[in-house]
Amino acid sequence: MLTALSIRDVVLIEALDLDFGPGLGVLTGETGAGKSILLDALGLALGGRGDSGLVRHGAAQAVVTASFEPPAADLAALLDGNGVEVEPGEPLLIRRIVKADGGSRAFVNNQPASATLLREIAPRLVEIHGQHDDRGLLNPRGHRALLDAFGRVDIADAGRAWSAYREAESALAAARAEIETAARDREWLEHAVGELRTLAPEPGEEEALADKRRSMQRAEKVADDLAAIDAHLEGSDGGLAKLRQAARVLERVAADHPALAEALAAVDRAVTEADAAEDSLREARTALSYDPRALEDDETRLFELRAMARKHRVQPDDLAALADDLAARLERLEAGEGGIAKLQATVKTAHAAYDAAAAIVSDQRRAAATRLDVAVANELASLKLDAARFKTVVAEVAAEGWSAAGRDRVEFEISTNPGAPFAPLTKIASGGELSRFILALKVALAETGGAATMVFDEIDRGVGGAVASAIGERLARLAESTQLLVVTHSPQVAARGAAHLLIAKSSDGTVTRTGVRHLDEDDRREEIARMLSGATITDEARAQADRLLETA
């Protein structure tokens, strides 16, 4: 629900702050007072065109701020999905700025937003119905959803059946495309599968072979060095034998001098360390031993794996999976029409299920259309449209138009004169008739929900008396379930309002301004009397105004 509207420097409005409440709010004023400016300002906040012509002469920019009650969960989710944070329980603020030199900016809850986002959320906040409105009820694209809501049409089963049908069709199309492609590549596919099966790659094999190769290459490098070390240490002429000989000689003379004893001890330690070195060398030689033929075989296998991976543009570890995938493709190709036939049967079954579910939806829509036609017809006579007829068209569309919502096209049509053909609302209804048709529809569809705020611009144009009273009565009834703002020239409609705003133009001789003020009971009586009598308000007009207010 719209709770407040703040306008700065829009055309003739210099500064205006308005509060709105629930129920029926009426806006009145003399012709040319600026009622359209107020609606233009609201439309600007809801994503309308940011025309610099809206900026008041002499001002740098125009600013409109609209405040709404905390948004419902679905709207909050939509805003959140577009990067606009919404605090639970906080009002929704929309601000639009238009500069005099061109360009505009939009903000939602003080966060930058695009005009496109404003236009997306606008239908969830406000419906504006005017003389030339081409949205809302006049847009056939929304008629099916309105009829479904009115008739409580359940499309869930059709939606699930549609998803299953589309998935089956996609699987069939993919299989056909794959078989067609595979058939063109059969020779290559058979060759590739044969190569991979012969190679028989395994996951992790490339890394294991590379590690083993590196180890054998290191062993090959140190083999000559180990042989040289053996020559120096082992054998009768090796270093270790010489140390042992020196130790035996020292043993005979060690008692002759302390230094000789120390030398013997040092040589004994050297022999011990040399023995340990010899053991370590033996262990290393065993660990680093390699078979040159094994190294050659491992290198050949490693290079084959890497060459095959380069050929198929995959990692070596992915060759095994590729082999399985290509083999499966070849198997499906060889299965041929058998697999296609199975998928075709699945498509046929899914199509039949969707056909049955969509038929139920269509039946529900046709039944709902009949009830809606009766409901609208009951409203037309009182609105001076007794010669008009209303019809809800439910027609099946071509297969390319089928969807999860069924296979129906829904459109509201009217015939305004006896014998005249039915046609879309906008094709044959005049401005006044069109507004009254919209009102009749809204009353009939009152329980289907919609925007929390509705605006009717001069719905009573060209009518008066009993028709104006009927319009007022229906507006008041509609306002019991939603906030309604009505720009009116009809005293019968104005008298029904729960709140009354007067739009007036004033001038100081150089500057003309438009202002709006809430009327109290006395001022409201005077305004309705003016609407009844014109420029000169008579006592009789005031008395008539009192009667209208009393019976409202």
XYZ file of C-alpha atoms in Angstrom:
552
model
C 0.000 0.000 0.000
C 1.190 3.519 -0.853
C 1.694 5.389 2.416
C 3.323 8.653 1.325
C 4.341 10.616 -1.741
C 6.896 13.418 -1.701
C 7.268 15.641 -4.783
C 9.867 18.337 -5.386
C 10.028 20.581 -8.463
C 7.846 18.558 -10.820
C 6.237 20.831 -13.477
C 4.023 23.182 -11.403
C 4.573 21.445 -8.071
C 7.298 23.117 -6.038
C 7.091 21.043 -2.856
C 4.403 18.602 -1.840
C 4.210 15.913 0.856
C 1.153 13.661 0.958
C 0.130 10.830 3.269
C -2.244 8.091 2.196
C -4.280 5.586 4.131
C -6.284 2.467 3.296
C -9.619 2.462 1.538
C -10.915 4.863 -1.079
C -9.060 8.130 -1.546
C -10.515 10.669 -3.987
C -8.657 13.470 -5.742
C -10.697 16.355 -7.118
C -10.078 19.785 -8.550
C -10.988 21.999 -11.446
C -9.940 21.040 -14.950
C -6.314 22.045 -15.498
C -5.530 22.183 -11.790
C -2.739 19.640 -12.180
C -4.229 16.252 -11.339
C -2.305 14.686 -14.199
C 0.942 16.089 -12.753
C 0.347 14.145 -9.563
C -0.153 10.921 -11.506
C 2.867 11.690 -13.692
C 4.960 12.084 -10.541
C 3.757 8.738 -9.191
C 4.394 7.136 -12.581
C 7.928 8.552 -12.562
C 8.622 6.863 -9.226
C 7.334 3.612 -10.695
C 9.817 3.628 -13.574
C 8.141 5.961 -16.059
C 10.182 7.838 -18.632
C 12.532 10.340 -16.985
C 11.725 13.288 -19.261
C 13.570 16.505 -18.378
C 10.371 18.346 -19.316
C 8.989 17.233 -15.923
C 11.495 19.450 -14.102
C 9.945 22.708 -12.851
C 11.180 25.778 -14.691
C 14.242 27.204 -12.982
C 14.957 24.077 -10.906
C 18.035 21.905 -11.337
C 16.221 18.636 -10.838
C 12.899 17.006 -10.001
C 12.661 14.476 -7.163
C 9.807 12.094 -6.379
C 9.841 9.747 -3.379
C 7.139 7.118 -2.885
C 6.826 5.190 0.370
C 5.087 1.817 0.574
C 4.329 -0.621 3.347
C 6.955 -3.359 3.953
C 7.078 -5.523 0.826
C 5.702 -9.043 0.681
C 8.119 -11.967 0.692
C 8.099 -12.477 -3.095
C 8.815 -8.805 -3.782
C 11.529 -8.733 -1.121
C 13.120 -11.777 -2.778
C 12.987 -10.063 -6.178
C 14.690 -6.963 -4.783
C 17.290 -9.049 -2.988
C 18.023 -10.877 -6.232
C 18.752 -7.503 -7.817
C 21.156 -6.433 -5.089
C 18.721 -4.288 -3.074
C 18.684 -5.074 0.638
C 15.300 -5.061 2.360
C 15.105 -4.988 6.137
C 12.166 -7.019 7.519
C 9.338 -4.772 8.675
C 10.865 -1.636 7.142
C 8.933 0.427 4.545
C 9.873 0.312 0.889
C 11.177 3.673 -0.350
C 11.487 4.469 -4.049
C 13.167 7.716 -5.102
C 13.558 8.999 -8.648
C 15.629 12.020 -9.655
C 15.395 13.684 -13.076
C 17.891 16.401 -13.990
C 16.949 19.467 -16.003
C 19.875 18.891 -18.374
C 18.864 15.273 -18.990
C 19.465 11.935 -17.291
C 17.824 10.338 -14.311
C 18.702 8.212 -11.303
C 16.663 5.780 -9.239
C 17.048 4.503 -5.700
C 15.258 1.756 -3.781
C 15.760 1.967 -0.019
C 18.531 4.497 -0.726
C 20.381 1.954 -2.867
C 20.990 2.676 -6.574
C 18.566 0.869 -8.855
C 17.757 0.868 -12.550
C 14.561 2.194 -14.086
C 14.124 -1.317 -15.489
C 13.947 -2.706 -11.948
C 11.372 -0.036 -11.017
C 9.219 -1.069 -13.970
C 9.534 -4.706 -12.915
C 8.369 -4.125 -9.349
C 5.770 -1.440 -10.221
C 2.928 -3.858 -11.157
C 3.290 -5.487 -7.725
C 2.849 -2.133 -6.013
C 0.433 0.002 -8.040
C -1.999 -0.481 -10.911
C -2.762 2.745 -12.782
C -5.828 2.667 -15.028
C -6.333 5.685 -17.215
C -7.909 6.719 -20.477
C -5.081 5.323 -22.572
C -3.682 2.628 -20.319
C -2.238 -0.322 -22.247
C -1.102 -2.322 -19.237
C -2.797 -4.304 -16.495
C -6.221 -5.572 -17.491
C -5.864 -4.295 -21.043
C -2.766 -6.352 -21.754
C -3.772 -9.812 -23.068
C -0.510 -11.274 -21.778
C -1.900 -11.042 -18.248
C -5.422 -12.303 -18.931
C -4.616 -15.998 -18.494
C -3.112 -15.464 -15.040
C -6.131 -13.359 -14.015
C -8.568 -16.033 -15.181
C -6.562 -18.750 -13.410
C -6.623 -16.774 -10.175
C -10.354 -16.111 -10.523
C -11.173 -19.761 -11.247
C -8.517 -21.152 -8.871
C -7.180 -23.148 -11.803
C -4.544 -25.641 -10.656
C -1.710 -25.830 -13.196
C 0.742 -27.770 -10.981
C 0.162 -31.157 -12.643
C 0.404 -29.608 -16.096
C 3.656 -27.932 -15.085
C 5.198 -31.199 -13.922
C 3.964 -33.014 -17.038
C 5.364 -30.247 -19.231
C 8.785 -30.526 -17.568
C 8.819 -34.296 -18.072
C 7.736 -33.912 -21.706
C 10.426 -31.301 -22.441
C 13.097 -33.432 -20.749
C 12.081 -36.456 -22.814
C 12.156 -34.415 -26.030
C 15.571 -33.004 -25.131
C 16.939 -36.491 -24.439
C 15.608 -37.730 -27.789
C 17.030 -34.743 -29.672
C 20.410 -35.169 -27.967
C 20.491 -38.882 -28.790
C 19.637 -38.239 -32.428
C 22.273 -35.532 -32.703
C 24.855 -37.765 -31.040
C 24.096 -40.703 -33.304
C 24.198 -38.467 -36.362
C 27.556 -37.045 -35.319
C 28.887 -40.426 -34.298
C 27.808 -41.965 -37.593
C 29.851 -39.366 -39.469
C 32.828 -40.134 -37.249
C 32.429 -43.927 -37.066
C 35.784 -44.736 -38.670
C 37.636 -42.334 -36.387
C 35.686 -43.550 -33.363
C 36.489 -47.202 -34.026
C 40.175 -46.378 -34.544
C 40.351 -44.262 -31.358
C 38.622 -46.906 -29.249
C 40.968 -49.574 -30.653
C 44.049 -47.497 -29.868
C 42.922 -46.761 -26.334
C 41.941 -50.347 -25.641
C 45.370 -51.500 -26.857
C 47.115 -48.911 -24.723
C 44.841 -49.698 -21.727
C 45.722 -46.549 -19.726
C 45.036 -46.435 -16.003
C 44.433 -43.421 -13.735
C 47.653 -42.388 -11.966
C 49.830 -44.487 -14.247
C 51.650 -41.534 -15.814
C 52.791 -40.149 -12.459
C 53.939 -43.568 -11.227
C 55.952 -44.166 -14.389
C 57.513 -40.704 -14.209
C 58.587 -41.264 -10.602
C 60.079 -44.659 -11.422
C 61.901 -43.234 -14.428
C 63.388 -40.423 -12.359
C 64.655 -42.956 -9.784
C 66.316 -45.147 -12.418
C 67.839 -42.114 -14.127
C 69.384 -41.053 -10.808
C 70.760 -44.593 -10.314
C 72.257 -44.503 -13.796
C 74.035 -41.237 -13.004
C 75.662 -42.503 -9.754
C 76.545 -46.007 -11.006
C 80.053 -44.995 -12.223
C 80.757 -43.079 -9.043
C 79.817 -46.088 -6.913
C 82.143 -48.287 -8.942
C 85.024 -45.802 -8.406
C 84.320 -45.729 -4.676
C 84.394 -49.537 -4.588
C 87.793 -49.497 -6.277
C 89.158 -47.146 -3.645
C 87.755 -48.987 -0.641
C 87.552 -52.685 -1.454
C 90.111 -55.258 -2.637
C 93.655 -56.043 -1.485
C 94.819 -52.651 -2.653
C 91.796 -50.743 -1.343
C 91.860 -48.133 1.356
C 90.168 -50.380 3.896
C 92.793 -53.151 3.468
C 95.587 -50.623 3.835
C 94.019 -49.322 7.089
C 93.828 -52.847 8.499
C 97.506 -53.488 7.586
C 98.518 -50.230 9.284
C 96.565 -51.249 12.390
C 98.406 -54.587 12.620
C 101.800 -52.852 12.432
C 100.781 -50.262 15.039
C 99.699 -53.032 17.385
C 103.317 -54.261 17.533
C 104.819 -50.875 18.410
C 101.974 -49.099 20.263
C 103.494 -49.899 23.671
C 106.691 -48.052 22.805
C 105.183 -44.597 23.029
C 101.818 -43.054 24.068
C 101.471 -41.275 20.752
C 101.665 -44.619 18.950
C 98.834 -45.931 21.155
C 96.755 -42.903 20.250
C 97.546 -43.457 16.577
C 96.420 -47.087 16.864
C 93.143 -46.024 18.484
C 92.532 -43.490 15.684
C 93.256 -46.087 12.990
C 90.904 -48.576 14.722
C 88.158 -45.929 14.662
C 88.841 -45.253 10.987
C 88.552 -48.983 10.256
C 85.225 -49.096 12.108
C 83.888 -46.033 10.211
C 85.141 -47.433 6.927
C 83.278 -50.681 7.624
C 80.094 -48.652 8.276
C 80.667 -46.675 5.067
C 81.101 -49.937 3.175
C 77.745 -51.225 4.569
C 75.964 -47.974 3.601
C 77.442 -48.091 0.109
C 76.253 -51.674 -0.268
C 72.730 -50.668 0.813
C 72.718 -47.684 -1.576
C 73.985 -49.843 -4.424
C 71.127 -52.287 -3.865
C 68.524 -49.525 -3.699
C 69.846 -47.723 -6.783
C 70.367 -50.746 -8.894
C 68.356 -50.667 -12.145
C 67.788 -52.672 -15.248
C 68.552 -50.599 -18.378
C 65.943 -52.596 -20.283
C 63.322 -51.840 -17.612
C 64.202 -48.143 -17.867
C 63.772 -48.277 -21.607
C 60.412 -50.066 -21.309
C 59.114 -47.574 -18.731
C 60.213 -44.630 -20.865
C 58.490 -46.096 -23.912
C 55.226 -46.576 -21.965
C 55.412 -43.085 -20.475
C 55.985 -41.456 -23.871
C 53.120 -43.440 -25.413
C 50.729 -42.257 -22.681
C 51.770 -38.629 -23.085
C 51.575 -38.785 -26.885
C 48.051 -40.258 -26.691
C 46.985 -37.558 -24.226
C 48.279 -34.828 -26.570
C 46.482 -36.434 -29.483
C 43.123 -36.331 -27.680
C 43.849 -33.042 -25.885
C 43.318 -34.438 -22.407
C 45.495 -35.077 -19.384
C 47.151 -38.516 -19.238
C 45.099 -39.389 -16.140
C 41.910 -38.724 -18.149
C 42.709 -41.239 -20.873
C 40.959 -44.098 -19.092
C 37.749 -42.080 -18.738
C 38.036 -40.980 -22.363
C 38.368 -44.603 -23.424
C 35.164 -45.469 -21.543
C 33.330 -42.458 -23.016
C 34.332 -43.192 -26.614
C 33.479 -46.852 -26.152
C 30.044 -45.861 -24.825
C 29.510 -43.582 -27.828
C 30.431 -46.365 -30.176
C 28.124 -48.740 -28.305
C 25.234 -46.270 -28.574
C 25.938 -45.858 -32.252
C 25.910 -49.600 -32.722
C 22.686 -49.824 -30.718
C 21.252 -47.482 -33.340
C 17.512 -47.193 -33.702
C 16.841 -49.463 -30.743
C 17.794 -46.702 -28.301
C 15.999 -44.066 -30.371
C 12.836 -46.134 -30.391
C 12.909 -46.374 -26.599
C 13.324 -42.609 -26.263
C 10.539 -42.030 -28.779
C 8.263 -44.178 -26.667
C 9.177 -42.112 -23.597
C 8.363 -38.904 -25.491
C 5.043 -40.319 -26.605
C 4.118 -41.294 -23.044
C 5.185 -37.908 -21.663
C 3.238 -36.106 -24.409
C 0.109 -38.073 -23.568
C 0.501 -37.216 -19.874
C 0.919 -33.523 -20.681
C -2.010 -33.663 -23.085
C -4.244 -35.087 -20.358
C -3.082 -32.578 -17.721
C -3.409 -29.635 -20.126
C -6.913 -30.774 -21.106
C -7.972 -30.658 -17.443
C -6.538 -27.140 -17.143
C -8.382 -26.066 -20.296
C -11.656 -27.450 -18.949
C -11.160 -25.567 -15.683
C -10.413 -22.368 -17.611
C -13.502 -22.664 -19.776
C -15.650 -23.210 -16.687
C -14.006 -20.227 -14.993
C -14.500 -18.127 -18.139
C -18.225 -18.827 -18.046
C -18.430 -17.731 -14.406
C -16.351 -14.618 -15.070
C -18.538 -13.636 -18.031
C -21.614 -13.842 -15.799
C -19.917 -11.858 -13.010
C -18.884 -9.061 -15.382
C -22.304 -9.020 -17.084
C -23.924 -8.452 -13.683
C -21.858 -5.262 -13.310
C -22.327 -3.802 -16.791
C -25.966 -2.726 -16.670
C -25.507 -0.522 -13.612
C -22.525 1.135 -15.275
C -24.591 2.223 -18.293
C -23.118 -0.553 -20.387
C -26.294 -2.636 -20.593
C -25.976 -2.993 -24.385
C -22.443 -4.303 -24.090
C -21.412 -7.917 -23.842
C -18.246 -9.358 -22.340
C -16.604 -12.624 -23.341
C -13.538 -14.483 -22.084
C -11.939 -16.279 -25.006
C -10.120 -19.513 -24.181
C -8.469 -20.925 -27.302
C -5.780 -23.534 -27.870
C -2.557 -22.215 -29.356
C -0.135 -23.931 -31.716
C 2.343 -26.387 -30.236
C 5.143 -23.817 -30.155
C 3.034 -21.784 -27.732
C 2.533 -24.597 -25.189
C 4.069 -24.148 -21.767
C 3.955 -25.275 -18.154
C 0.771 -23.192 -17.820
C -1.025 -25.232 -20.468
C -1.813 -24.697 -24.123
C -4.460 -21.967 -23.939
C -4.581 -18.373 -25.045
C -6.885 -16.255 -22.894
C -8.165 -12.836 -23.897
C -10.950 -10.586 -22.681
C -13.180 -9.280 -25.496
C -16.246 -7.029 -25.635
C -19.032 -6.057 -27.959
C -20.398 -2.607 -27.189
C -23.501 -2.707 -29.413
C -26.087 -5.368 -30.232
C -25.003 -7.391 -33.239
C -21.479 -5.953 -33.206
C -18.634 -8.494 -33.292
C -16.478 -9.153 -30.278
C -13.034 -7.548 -30.250
C -10.235 -6.777 -27.741
C -11.055 -4.124 -25.135
C -8.740 -1.492 -26.546
C -10.033 -1.869 -30.114
C -13.638 -0.810 -29.696
C -14.158 0.812 -26.280
C -14.138 4.581 -25.883
C -12.262 6.172 -22.988
C -15.253 6.298 -20.653
C -16.475 2.839 -21.627
C -13.019 1.429 -21.231
C -12.651 2.722 -17.676
C -16.041 1.333 -16.723
C -15.214 -2.043 -18.261
C -12.017 -2.062 -16.222
C -14.000 -1.278 -13.090
C -16.498 -4.064 -13.828
C -13.630 -6.479 -14.358
C -11.834 -5.386 -11.197
C -14.986 -5.848 -9.141
C -15.530 -9.310 -10.639
C -11.871 -10.187 -10.051
C -11.693 -8.567 -6.617
C -10.742 -11.788 -4.835
C -7.896 -12.651 -7.201
C -5.497 -10.194 -5.598
C -3.067 -7.962 -7.466
C -1.325 -4.740 -6.609
C -2.014 -3.369 -3.133
C -2.799 0.064 -4.617
C -4.981 0.891 -7.610
C -5.365 4.264 -9.282
C -8.312 5.134 -11.536
C -7.937 8.291 -13.591
C -11.320 9.883 -14.405
C -13.191 6.590 -14.574
C -16.446 8.589 -14.407
C -15.743 10.728 -17.473
C -18.896 11.393 -19.466
C -21.374 9.890 -16.987
C -23.438 11.210 -14.139
C -26.509 10.573 -12.036
C -27.288 6.953 -11.342
C -24.293 5.694 -13.313
C -21.911 7.876 -11.319
C -23.539 6.594 -8.126
C -23.070 3.003 -9.307
C -19.436 3.697 -10.074
C -18.952 5.210 -6.631
C -20.636 2.254 -4.951
C -18.418 -0.247 -6.787
C -15.284 1.738 -6.102
C -16.139 1.775 -2.412
C -16.757 -1.958 -2.494
C -13.455 -2.567 -4.251
C -11.666 -0.354 -1.723
C -12.676 -2.723 1.075
C -9.942 -5.136 -0.056
C -7.338 -2.778 -1.521
C -6.185 0.818 -1.434
C -7.906 2.810 -4.156
C -7.028 6.301 -5.409
C -9.487 7.882 -7.822
C -9.163 11.107 -9.810
C -12.770 12.159 -10.303
C -15.068 14.946 -11.487
C -18.131 13.187 -10.104
C -19.596 14.401 -6.771
C -21.253 10.973 -6.330
C -17.852 9.293 -6.494
C -16.138 11.956 -4.380
C -18.709 11.507 -1.616
C -17.717 7.853 -1.276
C -14.106 8.622 -0.399
C -12.621 7.768 2.978
C -10.121 10.569 2.310
C -10.476 13.588 0.031
C -7.570 15.502 -1.538
C -8.122 18.788 -3.366
C -5.763 19.707 -6.181
C -5.656 23.438 -6.908
C -3.554 25.815 -8.945
C -2.438 29.217 -7.594
C -0.443 32.124 -8.996
C 1.270 35.175 -7.537
C 1.333 36.901 -10.896
C 4.718 35.564 -11.970
C 4.830 31.945 -10.847
C 2.046 29.360 -11.090
C 2.033 26.484 -8.652
C -0.039 23.359 -8.105
C -0.837 22.332 -4.550
C -2.716 19.506 -2.852
C -4.347 19.468 0.568
C -6.407 17.051 2.626
C -9.958 18.305 3.176
C -11.730 18.192 6.491
C -15.479 17.578 6.664
C -16.471 21.220 6.123
C -14.067 21.776 3.239
C -15.100 18.496 1.715
C -18.759 19.585 1.794
C -17.811 22.806 0.000
C -15.805 20.984 -2.656
C -18.601 18.498 -3.409
C -21.044 21.427 -3.562
C -18.719 23.139 -6.063
C -18.644 19.962 -8.150
C -22.455 19.983 -8.122
C -23.075 23.642 -8.908
C -19.971 25.008 -10.606
C -18.249 28.320 -9.844
C -21.062 29.693 -7.679
C -21.817 27.443 -4.722
C -25.486 27.604 -3.711
C -27.208 26.542 -0.528
C -29.086 23.971 -2.567
C -25.742 22.529 -3.737
C -24.531 22.378 -0.127
C -27.698 20.584 0.902
C -27.263 18.112 -1.935
C -23.630 17.610 -0.893
C -24.802 16.833 2.641
C -27.230 14.231 1.311
C -24.497 12.591 -0.788
C -22.151 12.454 2.192
C -24.836 11.035 4.448
C -25.771 8.248 2.037
C -22.183 7.385 1.082
